[in-house]
Amino acid sequence: MKANTGYIGSVSMIVKRALEGKVSPLGFLLVLGFLSSMVLLYISLHVHFYTLSESIQEVEKKKEVLLDQQIFLTAEYNRLVSPERIIPLAKEIGMRAGSSIEILRLAYYEDSEQFKKEAPQWAQLYFAGGSAEVPLGKWENR
């Protein structure tokens, strides 16, 4: 058994039958309309996918540019906030580290249950001599 796989042969057979008058003009127009709509669908999908691929490539190029800018800006930010840069600039304009007398407000709470996590190292109170003892009670310096 041989299957008919030649679509062009089938189309030419329909055209031949239409010309011989064996297929009604309405049937011929329906087949012709179907084939023309398939060709138009193929062309429109081809154009649509082409524009989609162009827009995807454009977005990928923009993404690469933005990633490069992000890397540059992150490096620049890290350079600008580094202590090696800030400390000399601060000394140059006359800034200095604050002393314990200049602290305007200091609060201590004996109840550690008020805080959900440990205080960071820089926030712990150290007295002269490196002792980490904190006086009992709640006090505040204003």
mmCIF file of N, CA and C in Angstrom:
data_model
loop_
_atom_site.group_PDB
_atom_site.id
_atom_site.type_symbol
_atom_site.label_atom_id
_atom_site.label_comp_id
_atom_site.label_asym_id
_atom_site.label_seq_id
_atom_site.Cartn_x
_atom_site.Cartn_y
_atom_site.Cartn_z
ATOM 1 N N MET A 1 0.820 -1.169 0.000
ATOM 2 C CA MET A 1 0.000 0.000 0.000
ATOM 3 C C MET A 1 0.875 1.246 0.000
ATOM 4 N N LYS A 2 0.582 2.162 -0.849
ATOM 5 C CA LYS A 2 1.359 3.377 -0.945
ATOM 6 C C LYS A 2 0.478 4.545 -0.498
ATOM 7 N N ALA A 3 1.026 5.295 0.480
ATOM 8 C CA ALA A 3 0.282 6.455 0.975
ATOM 9 C C ALA A 3 0.621 7.658 0.104
ATOM 10 N N ASN A 4 -0.363 8.460 -0.137
ATOM 11 C CA ASN A 4 -0.163 9.658 -0.935
ATOM 12 C C ASN A 4 0.385 10.759 -0.026
ATOM 13 N N THR A 5 1.671 11.081 -0.176
ATOM 14 C CA THR A 5 2.293 12.109 0.653
ATOM 15 C C THR A 5 2.580 13.370 -0.133
ATOM 16 N N GLY A 6 2.261 13.395 -1.397
ATOM 17 C CA GLY A 6 2.532 14.579 -2.209
ATOM 18 C C GLY A 6 1.383 15.554 -2.134
ATOM 19 N N TYR A 7 1.554 16.603 -1.313
ATOM 20 C CA TYR A 7 0.489 17.593 -1.158
ATOM 21 C C TYR A 7 0.323 18.422 -2.416
ATOM 22 N N ILE A 8 1.412 18.702 -3.098
ATOM 23 C CA ILE A 8 1.318 19.491 -4.327
ATOM 24 C C ILE A 8 0.560 18.701 -5.390
ATOM 25 N N GLY A 9 0.780 17.390 -5.407
ATOM 26 C CA GLY A 9 0.027 16.559 -6.340
ATOM 27 C C GLY A 9 -1.457 16.596 -6.045
ATOM 28 N N SER A 10 -1.805 16.625 -4.753
ATOM 29 C CA SER A 10 -3.215 16.700 -4.369
ATOM 30 C C SER A 10 -3.813 18.040 -4.767
ATOM 31 N N VAL A 11 -3.062 19.099 -4.577
ATOM 32 C CA VAL A 11 -3.545 20.430 -4.924
ATOM 33 C C VAL A 11 -3.729 20.525 -6.441
ATOM 34 N N SER A 12 -2.734 20.034 -7.154
ATOM 35 C CA SER A 12 -2.866 20.097 -8.624
ATOM 36 C C SER A 12 -4.021 19.223 -9.110
ATOM 37 N N MET A 13 -4.278 18.142 -8.389
ATOM 38 C CA MET A 13 -5.406 17.288 -8.757
ATOM 39 C C MET A 13 -6.727 18.023 -8.535
ATOM 40 N N ILE A 14 -6.793 18.788 -7.418
ATOM 41 C CA ILE A 14 -8.016 19.548 -7.143
ATOM 42 C C ILE A 14 -8.191 20.641 -8.197
ATOM 43 N N VAL A 15 -7.082 21.314 -8.562
ATOM 44 C CA VAL A 15 -7.151 22.354 -9.594
ATOM 45 C C VAL A 15 -7.579 21.740 -10.923
ATOM 46 N N LYS A 16 -7.013 20.576 -11.236
ATOM 47 C CA LYS A 16 -7.366 19.890 -12.487
ATOM 48 C C LYS A 16 -8.839 19.515 -12.511
ATOM 49 N N ARG A 17 -9.325 18.995 -11.363
ATOM 50 C CA ARG A 17 -10.736 18.608 -11.280
ATOM 51 C C ARG A 17 -11.644 19.835 -11.375
ATOM 52 N N ALA A 18 -11.166 20.984 -10.785
ATOM 53 C CA ALA A 18 -11.975 22.207 -10.859
ATOM 54 C C ALA A 18 -12.043 22.720 -12.290
ATOM 55 N N LEU A 19 -10.911 22.638 -12.992
ATOM 56 C CA LEU A 19 -10.904 23.097 -14.383
ATOM 57 C C LEU A 19 -11.755 22.197 -15.275
ATOM 58 N N GLU A 20 -11.796 20.916 -14.954
ATOM 59 C CA GLU A 20 -12.632 19.992 -15.733
ATOM 60 C C GLU A 20 -14.097 20.131 -15.384
ATOM 61 N N GLY A 21 -14.386 20.842 -14.262
ATOM 62 C CA GLY A 21 -15.769 21.046 -13.868
ATOM 63 C C GLY A 21 -16.279 19.965 -12.933
ATOM 64 N N LYS A 22 -15.401 19.108 -12.402
ATOM 65 C CA LYS A 22 -15.835 18.042 -11.504
ATOM 66 C C LYS A 22 -15.951 18.515 -10.055
ATOM 67 N N VAL A 23 -15.355 19.665 -9.727
ATOM 68 C CA VAL A 23 -15.474 20.248 -8.386
ATOM 69 C C VAL A 23 -16.252 21.544 -8.544
ATOM 70 N N SER A 24 -17.163 21.772 -7.622
ATOM 71 C CA SER A 24 -17.974 22.987 -7.713
ATOM 72 C C SER A 24 -17.090 24.214 -7.490
ATOM 73 N N PRO A 25 -17.457 25.339 -8.067
ATOM 74 C CA PRO A 25 -16.672 26.567 -7.866
ATOM 75 C C PRO A 25 -16.590 26.967 -6.393
ATOM 76 N N LEU A 26 -17.648 26.714 -5.636
ATOM 77 C CA LEU A 26 -17.622 27.032 -4.199
ATOM 78 C C LEU A 26 -16.604 26.166 -3.479
ATOM 79 N N GLY A 27 -16.552 24.893 -3.786
ATOM 80 C CA GLY A 27 -15.566 23.992 -3.178
ATOM 81 C C GLY A 27 -14.149 24.421 -3.542
ATOM 82 N N PHE A 28 -13.965 24.815 -4.809
ATOM 83 C CA PHE A 28 -12.648 25.276 -5.246
ATOM 84 C C PHE A 28 -12.235 26.544 -4.499
ATOM 85 N N LEU A 29 -13.181 27.464 -4.337
ATOM 86 C CA LEU A 29 -12.886 28.699 -3.611
ATOM 87 C C LEU A 29 -12.571 28.417 -2.142
ATOM 88 N N LEU A 30 -13.284 27.447 -1.570
ATOM 89 C CA LEU A 30 -13.000 27.084 -0.179
ATOM 90 C C LEU A 30 -11.589 26.506 -0.038
ATOM 91 N N VAL A 31 -11.217 25.622 -0.937
ATOM 92 C CA VAL A 31 -9.870 25.045 -0.888
ATOM 93 C C VAL A 31 -8.824 26.127 -1.141
ATOM 94 N N LEU A 32 -9.065 26.978 -2.121
ATOM 95 C CA LEU A 32 -8.138 28.057 -2.427
ATOM 96 C C LEU A 32 -8.023 29.037 -1.251
ATOM 97 N N GLY A 33 -9.136 29.342 -0.619
ATOM 98 C CA GLY A 33 -9.123 30.220 0.565
ATOM 99 C C GLY A 33 -8.370 29.587 1.719
ATOM 100 N N PHE A 34 -8.559 28.284 1.915
ATOM 101 C CA PHE A 34 -7.846 27.583 2.983
ATOM 102 C C PHE A 34 -6.342 27.630 2.740
ATOM 103 N N LEU A 35 -5.928 27.347 1.504
ATOM 104 C CA LEU A 35 -4.503 27.354 1.196
ATOM 105 C C LEU A 35 -3.906 28.758 1.324
ATOM 106 N N SER A 36 -4.622 29.753 0.842
ATOM 107 C CA SER A 36 -4.095 31.119 0.942
ATOM 108 C C SER A 36 -4.032 31.569 2.402
ATOM 109 N N SER A 37 -5.007 31.173 3.221
ATOM 110 C CA SER A 37 -4.958 31.536 4.641
ATOM 111 C C SER A 37 -3.797 30.836 5.343
ATOM 112 N N MET A 38 -3.479 29.595 4.919
ATOM 113 C CA MET A 38 -2.326 28.897 5.503
ATOM 114 C C MET A 38 -1.015 29.609 5.138
ATOM 115 N N VAL A 39 -0.912 30.060 3.889
ATOM 116 C CA VAL A 39 0.294 30.791 3.464
ATOM 117 C C VAL A 39 0.406 32.101 4.232
ATOM 118 N N LEU A 40 -0.692 32.823 4.376
ATOM 119 C CA LEU A 40 -0.664 34.087 5.119
ATOM 120 C C LEU A 40 -0.349 33.862 6.594
ATOM 121 N N LEU A 41 -0.885 32.783 7.166
ATOM 122 C CA LEU A 41 -0.585 32.454 8.562
ATOM 123 C C LEU A 41 0.903 32.154 8.731
ATOM 124 N N TYR A 42 1.475 31.399 7.803
ATOM 125 C CA TYR A 42 2.888 31.076 7.864
ATOM 126 C C TYR A 42 3.738 32.347 7.778
ATOM 127 N N ILE A 43 3.386 33.243 6.857
ATOM 128 C CA ILE A 43 4.146 34.480 6.689
ATOM 129 C C ILE A 43 4.025 35.363 7.926
ATOM 130 N N SER A 44 2.815 35.492 8.464
ATOM 131 C CA SER A 44 2.625 36.351 9.637
ATOM 132 C C SER A 44 3.341 35.783 10.858
ATOM 133 N N LEU A 45 3.309 34.462 11.036
ATOM 134 C CA LEU A 45 4.033 33.857 12.160
ATOM 135 C C LEU A 45 5.540 34.019 11.993
ATOM 136 N N HIS A 46 6.015 33.901 10.755
ATOM 137 C CA HIS A 46 7.438 34.085 10.504
ATOM 138 C C HIS A 46 7.866 35.514 10.864
ATOM 139 N N VAL A 47 7.085 36.501 10.448
ATOM 140 C CA VAL A 47 7.393 37.894 10.761
ATOM 141 C C VAL A 47 7.298 38.127 12.262
ATOM 142 N N HIS A 48 6.279 37.566 12.893
ATOM 143 C CA HIS A 48 6.090 37.750 14.331
ATOM 144 C C HIS A 48 7.266 37.155 15.113
ATOM 145 N N PHE A 49 7.677 35.950 14.790
ATOM 146 C CA PHE A 49 8.791 35.329 15.496
ATOM 147 C C PHE A 49 10.106 36.050 15.212
ATOM 148 N N TYR A 50 10.244 36.596 14.029
ATOM 149 C CA TYR A 50 11.447 37.368 13.708
ATOM 150 C C TYR A 50 11.525 38.622 14.574
ATOM 151 N N THR A 51 10.400 39.334 14.709
ATOM 152 C CA THR A 51 10.400 40.535 15.550
ATOM 153 C C THR A 51 10.585 40.178 17.020
ATOM 154 N N LEU A 52 10.015 39.039 17.437
ATOM 155 C CA LEU A 52 10.225 38.603 18.813
ATOM 156 C C LEU A 52 11.693 38.301 19.080
ATOM 157 N N SER A 53 12.345 37.617 18.157
ATOM 158 C CA SER A 53 13.753 37.295 18.365
ATOM 159 C C SER A 53 14.605 38.558 18.379
ATOM 160 N N GLU A 54 14.262 39.548 17.552
ATOM 161 C CA GLU A 54 14.997 40.815 17.580
ATOM 162 C C GLU A 54 14.813 41.535 18.909
ATOM 163 N N SER A 55 13.589 41.548 19.417
ATOM 164 C CA SER A 55 13.350 42.229 20.691
ATOM 165 C C SER A 55 14.029 41.486 21.844
ATOM 166 N N ILE A 56 14.074 40.167 21.783
ATOM 167 C CA ILE A 56 14.775 39.403 22.820
ATOM 168 C C ILE A 56 16.266 39.713 22.786
ATOM 169 N N GLN A 57 16.849 39.785 21.596
ATOM 170 C CA GLN A 57 18.266 40.125 21.484
ATOM 171 C C GLN A 57 18.543 41.539 21.987
ATOM 172 N N GLU A 58 17.634 42.461 21.697
ATOM 173 C CA GLU A 58 17.797 43.833 22.169
ATOM 174 C C GLU A 58 17.754 43.900 23.690
ATOM 175 N N VAL A 59 16.820 43.163 24.299
ATOM 176 C CA VAL A 59 16.712 43.144 25.756
ATOM 177 C C VAL A 59 17.945 42.488 26.373
ATOM 178 N N GLU A 60 18.464 41.442 25.744
ATOM 179 C CA GLU A 60 19.671 40.801 26.259
ATOM 180 C C GLU A 60 20.869 41.742 26.192
ATOM 181 N N LYS A 61 20.967 42.532 25.128
ATOM 182 C CA LYS A 61 22.046 43.511 25.031
ATOM 183 C C LYS A 61 21.913 44.562 26.131
ATOM 184 N N LYS A 62 20.687 45.047 26.367
ATOM 185 C CA LYS A 62 20.460 46.019 27.442
ATOM 186 C C LYS A 62 20.811 45.419 28.800
ATOM 187 N N LYS A 63 20.477 44.144 28.981
ATOM 188 C CA LYS A 63 20.787 43.471 30.241
ATOM 189 C C LYS A 63 22.291 43.403 30.456
ATOM 190 N N GLU A 64 23.040 43.079 29.414
ATOM 191 C CA GLU A 64 24.497 43.018 29.526
ATOM 192 C C GLU A 64 25.071 44.388 29.865
ATOM 193 N N VAL A 65 24.554 45.442 29.222
ATOM 194 C CA VAL A 65 25.030 46.793 29.509
ATOM 195 C C VAL A 65 24.729 47.158 30.959
ATOM 196 N N LEU A 66 23.524 46.830 31.434
ATOM 197 C CA LEU A 66 23.153 47.144 32.813
ATOM 198 C C LEU A 66 23.990 46.355 33.810
ATOM 199 N N LEU A 67 24.288 45.098 33.501
ATOM 200 C CA LEU A 67 25.147 44.312 34.390
ATOM 201 C C LEU A 67 26.550 44.899 34.453
ATOM 202 N N ASP A 68 27.072 45.336 33.311
ATOM 203 C CA ASP A 68 28.383 45.977 33.308
ATOM 204 C C ASP A 68 28.368 47.264 34.130
ATOM 205 N N GLN A 69 27.311 48.053 33.976
ATOM 206 C CA GLN A 69 27.191 49.286 34.756
ATOM 207 C C GLN A 69 27.058 48.981 36.245
ATOM 208 N N GLN A 70 26.335 47.927 36.584
ATOM 209 C CA GLN A 70 26.172 47.565 37.988
ATOM 210 C C GLN A 70 27.516 47.156 38.594
ATOM 211 N N ILE A 71 28.287 46.384 37.850
ATOM 212 C CA ILE A 71 29.601 45.968 38.343
ATOM 213 C C ILE A 71 30.491 47.196 38.535
ATOM 214 N N PHE A 72 30.483 48.093 37.558
ATOM 215 C CA PHE A 72 31.293 49.308 37.666
ATOM 216 C C PHE A 72 30.859 50.152 38.863
ATOM 217 N N LEU A 73 29.537 50.358 39.013
ATOM 218 C CA LEU A 73 29.047 51.192 40.102
ATOM 219 C C LEU A 73 29.293 50.566 41.468
ATOM 220 N N THR A 74 29.184 49.243 41.549
ATOM 221 C CA THR A 74 29.475 48.560 42.816
ATOM 222 C C THR A 74 30.940 48.733 43.184
ATOM 223 N N ALA A 75 31.831 48.573 42.202
ATOM 224 C CA ALA A 75 33.259 48.763 42.467
ATOM 225 C C ALA A 75 33.554 50.205 42.864
ATOM 226 N N GLU A 76 32.925 51.154 42.179
ATOM 227 C CA GLU A 76 33.130 52.571 42.503
ATOM 228 C C GLU A 76 32.606 52.889 43.893
ATOM 229 N N TYR A 77 31.450 52.340 44.251
ATOM 230 C CA TYR A 77 30.886 52.550 45.586
ATOM 231 C C TYR A 77 31.820 51.983 46.644
ATOM 232 N N ASN A 78 32.307 50.769 46.417
ATOM 233 C CA ASN A 78 33.225 50.158 47.386
ATOM 234 C C ASN A 78 34.500 50.980 47.526
ATOM 235 N N ARG A 79 34.966 51.573 46.431
ATOM 236 C CA ARG A 79 36.165 52.410 46.510
ATOM 237 C C ARG A 79 35.871 53.697 47.283
ATOM 238 N N LEU A 80 34.680 54.274 47.061
ATOM 239 C CA LEU A 80 34.357 55.538 47.706
ATOM 240 C C LEU A 80 34.087 55.402 49.198
ATOM 241 N N VAL A 81 33.568 54.271 49.645
ATOM 242 C CA VAL A 81 33.243 54.116 51.062
ATOM 243 C C VAL A 81 34.344 53.410 51.845
ATOM 244 N N SER A 82 35.470 53.146 51.222
ATOM 245 C CA SER A 82 36.543 52.448 51.929
ATOM 246 C C SER A 82 37.170 53.376 52.977
ATOM 247 N N PRO A 83 37.516 52.835 54.137
ATOM 248 C CA PRO A 83 38.139 53.657 55.186
ATOM 249 C C PRO A 83 39.456 54.273 54.728
ATOM 250 N N GLU A 84 40.186 53.595 53.834
ATOM 251 C CA GLU A 84 41.457 54.128 53.357
ATOM 252 C C GLU A 84 41.264 55.457 52.626
ATOM 253 N N ARG A 85 40.089 55.668 52.078
ATOM 254 C CA ARG A 85 39.796 56.922 51.384
ATOM 255 C C ARG A 85 39.135 57.927 52.313
ATOM 256 N N ILE A 86 38.223 57.467 53.161
ATOM 257 C CA ILE A 86 37.423 58.381 53.979
ATOM 258 C C ILE A 86 38.237 58.987 55.117
ATOM 259 N N ILE A 87 39.064 58.200 55.796
ATOM 260 C CA ILE A 87 39.802 58.705 56.965
ATOM 261 C C ILE A 87 40.744 59.849 56.581
ATOM 262 N N PRO A 88 41.551 59.733 55.518
ATOM 263 C CA PRO A 88 42.389 60.890 55.159
ATOM 264 C C PRO A 88 41.568 62.124 54.769
ATOM 265 N N LEU A 89 40.451 61.915 54.068
ATOM 266 C CA LEU A 89 39.614 63.062 53.707
ATOM 267 C C LEU A 89 39.004 63.715 54.944
ATOM 268 N N ALA A 90 38.594 62.906 55.908
ATOM 269 C CA ALA A 90 38.004 63.447 57.137
ATOM 270 C C ALA A 90 39.057 64.227 57.934
ATOM 271 N N LYS A 91 40.266 63.693 58.009
ATOM 272 C CA LYS A 91 41.339 64.410 58.719
ATOM 273 C C LYS A 91 41.705 65.699 57.995
ATOM 274 N N GLU A 92 41.646 65.660 56.666
ATOM 275 C CA GLU A 92 41.985 66.835 55.866
ATOM 276 C C GLU A 92 41.031 67.992 56.127
ATOM 277 N N ILE A 93 39.763 67.712 56.334
ATOM 278 C CA ILE A 93 38.804 68.801 56.578
ATOM 279 C C ILE A 93 38.647 69.104 58.061
ATOM 280 N N GLY A 94 39.483 68.480 58.903
ATOM 281 C CA GLY A 94 39.503 68.817 60.320
ATOM 282 C C GLY A 94 38.619 67.962 61.199
ATOM 283 N N MET A 95 38.110 66.881 60.718
ATOM 284 C CA MET A 95 37.280 66.014 61.558
ATOM 285 C C MET A 95 38.179 65.138 62.423
ATOM 286 N N ARG A 96 37.650 64.740 63.569
ATOM 287 C CA ARG A 96 38.389 63.840 64.460
ATOM 288 C C ARG A 96 37.401 62.915 65.140
ATOM 289 N N ALA A 97 37.928 61.874 65.745
ATOM 290 C CA ALA A 97 37.073 60.917 66.450
ATOM 291 C C ALA A 97 36.513 61.569 67.706
ATOM 292 N N GLY A 98 35.282 61.251 68.046
ATOM 293 C CA GLY A 98 34.652 61.819 69.225
ATOM 294 C C GLY A 98 35.175 61.187 70.507
ATOM 295 N N SER A 99 35.183 61.966 71.570
ATOM 296 C CA SER A 99 35.617 61.451 72.870
ATOM 297 C C SER A 99 34.393 61.045 73.678
ATOM 298 N N SER A 100 34.644 60.382 74.798
ATOM 299 C CA SER A 100 33.520 59.925 75.619
ATOM 300 C C SER A 100 32.768 61.093 76.245
ATOM 301 N N ILE A 101 33.420 62.239 76.402
ATOM 302 C CA ILE A 101 32.758 63.417 76.972
ATOM 303 C C ILE A 101 31.760 63.991 75.966
ATOM 304 N N GLU A 102 32.034 63.839 74.684
ATOM 305 C CA GLU A 102 31.192 64.424 73.645
ATOM 306 C C GLU A 102 29.968 63.578 73.306
ATOM 307 N N ILE A 103 29.850 62.405 73.926
ATOM 308 C CA ILE A 103 28.684 61.559 73.669
ATOM 309 C C ILE A 103 27.470 62.213 74.305
ATOM 310 N N LEU A 104 26.467 62.488 73.518
ATOM 311 C CA LEU A 104 25.301 63.207 74.025
ATOM 312 C C LEU A 104 24.280 62.286 74.671
ATOM 313 N N ARG A 105 24.186 61.085 74.220
ATOM 314 C CA ARG A 105 23.142 60.214 74.754
ATOM 315 C C ARG A 105 23.636 58.780 74.738
ATOM 316 N N LEU A 106 23.503 58.105 75.875
ATOM 317 C CA LEU A 106 23.896 56.708 75.993
ATOM 318 C C LEU A 106 22.854 56.019 76.843
ATOM 319 N N ALA A 107 22.315 54.937 76.366
ATOM 320 C CA ALA A 107 21.275 54.223 77.106
ATOM 321 C C ALA A 107 21.744 52.797 77.373
ATOM 322 N N TYR A 108 21.424 52.301 78.577
ATOM 323 C CA TYR A 108 21.757 50.934 78.942
ATOM 324 C C TYR A 108 20.525 50.298 79.568
ATOM 325 N N TYR A 109 20.212 49.092 79.124
ATOM 326 C CA TYR A 109 19.074 48.379 79.683
ATOM 327 C C TYR A 109 19.589 47.071 80.262
ATOM 328 N N GLU A 110 19.312 46.871 81.548
ATOM 329 C CA GLU A 110 19.793 45.665 82.217
ATOM 330 C C GLU A 110 19.068 44.424 81.709
ATOM 331 N N ASP A 111 17.817 44.568 81.375
ATOM 332 C CA ASP A 111 17.006 43.434 80.937
ATOM 333 C C ASP A 111 17.354 43.078 79.495
ATOM 334 N N SER A 112 18.079 41.975 79.323
ATOM 335 C CA SER A 112 18.490 41.576 77.963
ATOM 336 C C SER A 112 17.343 40.932 77.195
ATOM 337 N N GLU A 113 16.242 40.650 77.867
ATOM 338 C CA GLU A 113 15.089 40.059 77.188
ATOM 339 C C GLU A 113 14.400 41.061 76.263
ATOM 340 N N GLN A 114 14.705 42.338 76.417
ATOM 341 C CA GLN A 114 14.091 43.360 75.568
ATOM 342 C C GLN A 114 14.584 43.263 74.127
ATOM 343 N N PHE A 115 15.752 42.682 73.953
ATOM 344 C CA PHE A 115 16.347 42.594 72.625
ATOM 345 C C PHE A 115 16.299 41.160 72.141
ATOM 346 N N LYS A 116 15.958 40.976 70.907
ATOM 347 C CA LYS A 116 15.822 39.636 70.338
ATOM 348 C C LYS A 116 17.165 39.038 69.923
ATOM 349 N N LYS A 117 18.162 39.881 69.678
ATOM 350 C CA LYS A 117 19.459 39.368 69.259
ATOM 351 C C LYS A 117 20.551 40.056 70.063
ATOM 352 N N GLU A 118 21.734 39.487 70.013
ATOM 353 C CA GLU A 118 22.875 40.045 70.723
ATOM 354 C C GLU A 118 23.260 41.385 70.128
ATOM 355 N N ALA A 119 23.757 42.274 70.965
ATOM 356 C CA ALA A 119 24.229 43.563 70.477
ATOM 357 C C ALA A 119 25.515 43.354 69.695
ATOM 358 N N PRO A 120 25.729 44.111 68.664
ATOM 359 C CA PRO A 120 26.984 43.976 67.918
ATOM 360 C C PRO A 120 28.170 44.389 68.787
ATOM 361 N N GLN A 121 29.341 43.970 68.391
ATOM 362 C CA GLN A 121 30.554 44.207 69.176
ATOM 363 C C GLN A 121 30.782 45.704 69.401
ATOM 364 N N TRP A 122 30.537 46.518 68.378
ATOM 365 C CA TRP A 122 30.818 47.947 68.523
ATOM 366 C C TRP A 122 29.848 48.634 69.458
ATOM 367 N N ALA A 123 28.685 48.002 69.728
ATOM 368 C CA ALA A 123 27.685 48.629 70.589
ATOM 369 C C ALA A 123 27.847 48.237 72.054
ATOM 370 N N GLN A 124 28.758 47.330 72.364
ATOM 371 C CA GLN A 124 28.957 46.935 73.748
ATOM 372 C C GLN A 124 29.779 47.985 74.477
ATOM 373 N N LEU A 125 29.512 48.141 75.769
ATOM 374 C CA LEU A 125 30.162 49.177 76.555
ATOM 375 C C LEU A 125 31.449 48.640 77.148
ATOM 376 N N TYR A 126 32.574 49.313 76.896
ATOM 377 C CA TYR A 126 33.863 48.939 77.457
ATOM 378 C C TYR A 126 34.420 50.130 78.229
ATOM 379 N N PHE A 127 34.859 49.852 79.421
ATOM 380 C CA PHE A 127 35.480 50.891 80.228
ATOM 381 C C PHE A 127 36.987 50.835 80.048
ATOM 382 N N ALA A 128 37.689 51.805 80.586
ATOM 383 C CA ALA A 128 39.152 51.844 80.484
ATOM 384 C C ALA A 128 39.728 50.569 81.082
ATOM 385 N N GLY A 129 40.726 50.030 80.465
ATOM 386 C CA GLY A 129 41.348 48.798 80.940
ATOM 387 C C GLY A 129 40.785 47.586 80.235
ATOM 388 N N GLY A 130 39.852 47.738 79.301
ATOM 389 C CA GLY A 130 39.332 46.624 78.524
ATOM 390 C C GLY A 130 38.267 45.819 79.235
ATOM 391 N N SER A 131 37.783 46.291 80.373
ATOM 392 C CA SER A 131 36.762 45.553 81.111
ATOM 393 C C SER A 131 35.410 45.743 80.428
ATOM 394 N N ALA A 132 34.671 44.658 80.302
ATOM 395 C CA ALA A 132 33.367 44.725 79.654
ATOM 396 C C ALA A 132 32.246 44.769 80.673
ATOM 397 N N GLU A 133 32.570 45.091 81.904
ATOM 398 C CA GLU A 133 31.536 45.138 82.930
ATOM 399 C C GLU A 133 30.662 46.376 82.747
ATOM 400 N N VAL A 134 29.397 46.208 83.018
ATOM 401 C CA VAL A 134 28.452 47.300 82.887
ATOM 402 C C VAL A 134 27.821 47.525 84.264
ATOM 403 N N PRO A 135 27.723 48.776 84.710
ATOM 404 C CA PRO A 135 27.117 49.019 86.016
ATOM 405 C C PRO A 135 25.678 48.521 86.064
ATOM 406 N N LEU A 136 25.264 48.115 87.222
ATOM 407 C CA LEU A 136 23.903 47.614 87.390
ATOM 408 C C LEU A 136 22.905 48.757 87.301
ATOM 409 N N GLY A 137 21.725 48.407 86.882
ATOM 410 C CA GLY A 137 20.671 49.402 86.826
ATOM 411 C C GLY A 137 20.488 49.949 85.419
ATOM 412 N N LYS A 138 19.495 50.822 85.351
ATOM 413 C CA LYS A 138 19.196 51.469 84.057
ATOM 414 C C LYS A 138 19.641 52.906 84.175
ATOM 415 N N TRP A 139 20.468 53.321 83.233
ATOM 416 C CA TRP A 139 20.935 54.689 83.278
ATOM 417 C C TRP A 139 20.960 55.277 81.880
ATOM 418 N N GLU A 140 20.941 56.568 81.881
ATOM 419 C CA GLU A 140 20.944 57.283 80.607
ATOM 420 C C GLU A 140 21.714 58.567 80.781
ATOM 421 N N ASN A 141 22.576 58.867 79.837
ATOM 422 C CA ASN A 141 23.383 60.082 79.875
ATOM 423 C C ASN A 141 22.870 61.028 78.817
ATOM 424 N N ARG A 142 22.509 62.240 79.226
ATOM 425 C CA ARG A 142 22.000 63.218 78.252
ATOM 426 C C ARG A 142 22.892 64.426 78.226
#
